[in-house]
Short mmCIF file of C-alpha atoms in Angstrom, two decimals:
data_model
loop_
_atom_site.label_atom_id
_atom_site.label_comp_id
_atom_site.label_asym_id
_atom_site.label_seq_id
_atom_site.Cartn_x
_atom_site.Cartn_y
_atom_site.Cartn_z
CA GLU J 1 222.16 74.42 105.85
CA ALA J 2 223.30 71.18 106.55
CA GLN J 3 222.51 70.58 110.06
CA VAL J 4 221.50 69.06 113.13
CA THR J 5 219.02 70.32 115.21
CA GLN J 6 218.08 68.92 118.87
CA ASN J 7 216.29 70.84 121.50
CA PRO J 8 216.04 72.06 124.42
CA ARG J 9 219.53 73.23 124.51
CA TYR J 10 219.28 73.03 128.46
CA LEU J 11 216.37 71.38 130.62
CA ILE J 12 216.09 70.44 134.63
CA THR J 13 213.29 68.20 135.75
CA VAL J 14 212.98 66.15 138.46
CA THR J 15 213.35 62.63 139.21
CA GLY J 16 210.63 60.18 136.71
CA LYS J 17 209.39 62.67 135.22
CA LYS J 18 209.23 61.26 131.69
CA LEU J 19 210.81 63.96 129.28
CA THR J 20 211.45 63.99 124.90
CA VAL J 21 215.25 65.47 123.79
CA THR J 22 214.45 65.78 119.77
CA CYS J 23 216.71 65.16 116.93
CA SER J 24 216.10 66.59 113.52
CA GLN J 25 218.80 66.21 110.74
CA ASN J 26 218.11 68.20 106.73
CA MET J 27 221.10 65.56 104.99
CA ASN J 28 219.21 62.26 104.73
CA HIS J 29 221.87 60.80 106.01
CA GLU J 30 221.10 56.69 107.09
CA TYR J 31 223.41 57.15 110.23
CA MET J 32 222.00 58.83 113.53
CA SER J 33 223.15 57.94 117.34
CA TRP J 34 223.35 59.62 120.60
CA TYR J 35 225.94 59.81 123.27
CA ARG J 36 226.66 61.24 126.50
CA GLN J 37 229.73 63.71 126.93
CA ASP J 38 230.32 63.33 130.97
CA PRO J 39 233.49 64.63 132.59
CA GLY J 40 236.49 63.03 131.71
CA LEU J 41 235.14 59.92 129.64
CA GLY J 42 234.60 61.92 126.15
CA LEU J 43 231.54 60.78 124.40
CA ARG J 44 229.59 57.49 124.84
CA GLN J 45 227.38 55.86 122.59
CA ILE J 46 223.77 55.78 124.34
CA TYR J 47 222.21 54.13 121.16
CA TYR J 48 222.05 54.14 116.98
CA SER J 49 220.70 54.18 113.51
CA MET J 50 221.29 52.94 110.01
CA ASN J 51 217.51 53.56 109.40
CA VAL J 52 214.77 53.94 109.80
CA GLU J 53 213.27 51.27 111.85
CA VAL J 54 215.90 49.80 112.85
CA THR J 55 217.92 51.12 116.28
CA ASP J 56 220.43 48.97 119.01
CA LYS J 57 222.26 50.09 121.76
CA GLY J 58 225.24 51.39 122.27
CA ASP J 59 227.64 50.95 125.35
CA VAL J 60 225.36 52.96 128.22
CA PRO J 61 221.42 51.74 126.69
CA GLU J 62 220.38 51.53 129.74
CA GLY J 63 217.62 53.70 130.99
CA TYR J 64 217.38 55.18 127.82
CA LYS J 65 214.82 55.12 124.78
CA VAL J 66 214.54 55.72 120.59
CA SER J 67 212.14 55.86 117.49
CA ARG J 68 213.19 56.65 113.97
CA LYS J 69 210.11 57.08 112.87
CA GLU J 70 210.99 58.81 110.22
CA LYS J 71 214.53 59.15 108.53
CA ARG J 72 215.20 63.02 110.01
CA ASN J 73 214.04 62.35 113.44
CA PHE J 74 215.45 60.58 116.35
CA PRO J 75 214.19 61.01 119.03
CA LEU J 76 215.54 60.05 122.44
CA ILE J 77 212.96 59.70 125.53
CA LEU J 78 214.17 59.19 129.69
CA GLU J 79 211.10 57.79 131.02
CA SER J 80 211.54 57.90 133.86
CA PRO J 81 215.32 60.61 134.41
CA SER J 82 217.33 60.19 137.44
CA PRO J 83 220.37 62.09 138.19
CA ASN J 84 222.76 59.95 137.51
CA GLN J 85 221.55 61.02 133.48
CA THR J 86 222.27 64.32 134.48
CA SER J 87 225.38 65.13 131.52
CA LEU J 88 225.44 66.79 128.37
CA TYR J 89 223.97 64.69 125.73
CA PHE J 90 224.17 64.81 121.53
CA CYS J 91 222.70 63.73 118.86
CA ALA J 92 224.53 63.13 115.79
CA SER J 93 223.76 61.92 111.96
CA SER J 94 226.28 60.74 109.08
CA LEU J 95 226.41 58.87 105.97
CA LEU J 96 227.01 55.31 106.46
CA GLY J 97 230.46 53.92 106.18
CA GLN J 98 233.99 53.75 107.33
CA GLY J 99 235.48 57.36 107.40
CA THR J 100 232.55 59.58 106.49
CA GLU J 101 232.17 62.84 108.79
CA ALA J 102 230.11 63.22 111.66
CA PHE J 103 227.42 65.90 112.14
CA PHE J 104 227.04 67.17 115.60
CA GLY J 105 224.01 69.01 117.03
CA GLN J 106 224.45 71.64 119.85
CA GLY J 107 223.77 69.33 122.61
CA THR J 108 221.52 69.35 125.49
CA ARG J 109 222.33 69.81 128.75
CA LEU J 110 220.41 68.27 131.35
CA THR J 111 220.19 68.20 134.72
CA VAL J 112 217.85 65.42 136.83
CA VAL J 113 217.27 66.50 140.26
CA GLY D 1 237.76 46.61 122.38
CA ASN D 2 238.03 49.61 120.66
CA SER D 3 239.79 52.31 122.39
CA VAL D 4 241.44 56.31 121.95
CA THR D 5 243.62 57.45 124.23
CA GLN D 6 244.54 60.56 124.89
CA MET D 7 247.02 63.15 126.69
CA GLU D 8 245.65 64.34 129.25
CA GLY D 9 244.87 67.78 130.41
CA PRO D 10 244.01 70.47 130.33
CA VAL D 11 246.46 72.64 128.18
CA THR D 12 247.90 76.14 128.71
CA LEU D 13 250.18 77.49 126.00
CA SER D 14 250.97 80.88 124.90
CA GLU D 15 249.74 81.79 122.26
CA GLU D 16 252.42 81.25 119.23
CA ALA D 17 253.51 78.16 120.89
CA PHE D 18 253.40 75.19 118.91
CA LEU D 19 251.02 72.35 120.22
CA THR D 20 251.18 68.21 120.23
CA ILE D 21 247.78 65.97 121.26
CA ASN D 22 249.07 63.54 121.56
CA CYS D 23 246.62 60.07 120.54
CA THR D 24 246.64 56.70 120.73
CA TYR D 25 244.41 54.17 119.65
CA THR D 26 243.68 50.41 119.86
CA ALA D 27 241.96 48.22 117.04
CA THR D 28 241.47 45.58 114.79
CA GLY D 29 241.19 46.22 111.33
CA TYR D 30 242.62 49.23 109.62
CA PRO D 31 239.92 52.04 111.34
CA SER D 32 239.90 55.47 110.13
CA LEU D 33 240.70 58.40 112.84
CA PHE D 34 240.00 61.86 113.34
CA TRP D 35 240.35 64.74 115.33
CA TYR D 36 236.83 67.10 116.76
CA VAL D 37 236.75 70.00 118.12
CA GLN D 38 233.95 71.10 120.82
CA TYR D 39 234.43 75.34 120.89
CA PRO D 40 231.95 76.48 124.09
CA GLY D 41 228.62 75.82 124.74
CA GLU D 42 228.72 74.30 120.37
CA GLY D 43 228.63 70.59 119.99
CA LEU D 44 231.85 68.85 117.51
CA GLN D 45 232.18 69.32 114.75
CA LEU D 46 235.09 67.21 112.37
CA LEU D 47 238.28 69.41 111.98
CA LEU D 48 240.61 66.77 110.30
CA LYS D 49 240.18 62.94 109.61
CA ALA D 50 242.57 60.06 107.82
CA THR D 51 241.28 57.34 106.62
CA LYS D 52 244.01 54.74 106.05
CA ALA D 53 247.99 54.61 107.67
CA ASP D 54 250.33 57.31 106.42
CA ASP D 55 247.82 59.63 104.93
CA LYS D 56 248.03 62.98 106.75
CA GLY D 57 244.67 64.93 107.95
CA SER D 58 245.35 68.84 107.41
CA ASN D 59 243.00 71.81 108.61
CA LYS D 60 242.62 74.83 109.73
CA GLY D 61 247.39 75.26 110.86
CA PHE D 62 246.12 71.86 112.45
CA GLU D 63 248.11 68.08 110.99
CA ALA D 64 248.00 65.09 112.17
CA THR D 65 249.23 61.61 110.42
CA TYR D 66 248.65 58.12 110.67
CA ARG D 67 250.62 56.27 111.94
CA LYS D 68 249.86 52.52 112.27
CA GLU D 69 253.37 51.41 113.04
CA THR D 70 253.25 53.31 116.86
CA THR D 71 249.09 53.44 117.02
CA SER D 72 248.91 56.65 116.84
CA PHE D 73 247.57 60.57 115.27
CA HIS D 74 249.16 63.05 116.98
CA LEU D 75 247.03 66.50 116.00
CA GLU D 76 250.20 68.56 115.79
CA LYS D 77 249.99 72.98 115.21
CA GLY D 78 253.31 75.21 114.40
CA SER D 79 251.44 78.59 115.87
CA VAL D 80 248.69 78.21 118.19
CA GLN D 81 246.18 81.14 118.14
CA VAL D 82 243.76 82.24 120.99
CA SER D 83 240.62 81.71 118.75
CA ASP D 84 241.79 77.79 118.69
CA SER D 85 241.16 77.58 123.05
CA ALA D 86 238.77 74.66 122.55
CA VAL D 87 237.78 70.72 123.74
CA TYR D 88 240.00 67.80 121.33
CA PHE D 89 238.61 64.81 121.22
CA CYS D 90 240.53 62.16 119.08
CA ALA D 91 237.94 58.94 117.82
CA LEU D 92 238.42 56.54 115.49
CA SER D 93 235.59 55.16 113.59
CA ASP D 94 234.39 51.67 114.48
CA TRP D 95 232.18 50.48 111.86
CA GLY D 96 232.38 46.40 113.08
CA ALA D 97 230.39 47.78 116.16
CA GLN D 98 228.38 51.24 114.01
CA LYS D 99 229.88 53.94 116.39
CA LEU D 100 232.86 56.35 116.69
CA VAL D 101 234.83 55.55 119.80
CA PHE D 102 236.05 59.09 121.47
CA GLY D 103 238.80 59.73 123.35
CA GLN D 104 238.13 61.48 126.59
CA GLY D 105 238.93 65.01 125.48
CA THR D 106 241.80 66.91 126.09
CA ARG D 107 240.92 70.89 126.36
CA LEU D 108 243.59 73.49 125.53
CA THR D 109 243.68 77.45 126.40
CA ILE D 110 245.42 79.37 124.91
CA ASN D 111 246.80 82.71 127.17
CA PRO D 112 247.52 86.67 124.39
#
């Protein structure tokens, strides 16, 4: 089954404690990205990757890091989380090209206290 | 930059009512347009799309037509069901900036 898998689904952490949210896709997609969803703001892109070892900033990259060492995995790293990073996070993957469908993970609800 | 504006929610309707969720966009060039749906506790999934002007996307009774002259992509369904309750996102693909640009989402609740 084609899918994007994120872990964990829920996470409560404390300010400053490094964390990683994993994302894996099994569709051999070149393009992967991370979004955060906040009420009234829709989804905003954090980082994206067009292929292995190729990553770039989206609209709201501050406080986040990513890596793309393998085509299927695209982890999101928060080196020193802060309360304003409390949000719902989604990983997505797609083929390159306009008009292609993006496949989303089920989301990770992160709370930073 | 490119942007998408959706009608404010939440929207509450009775079963079998007619649904319209408005979406307008600002874009340079010729973006592709999408509607994604998010059911409770799940990720987004593609509902329908249109890749050029005058194209009509359709799926599960929903329709939307890419109107370049009015820069719109309104979502419609003739008779909604309780199972259509979800959050709906209009989006455009902006491959010049390598991303999907989303509207703020519209929460739809259908009462029996």
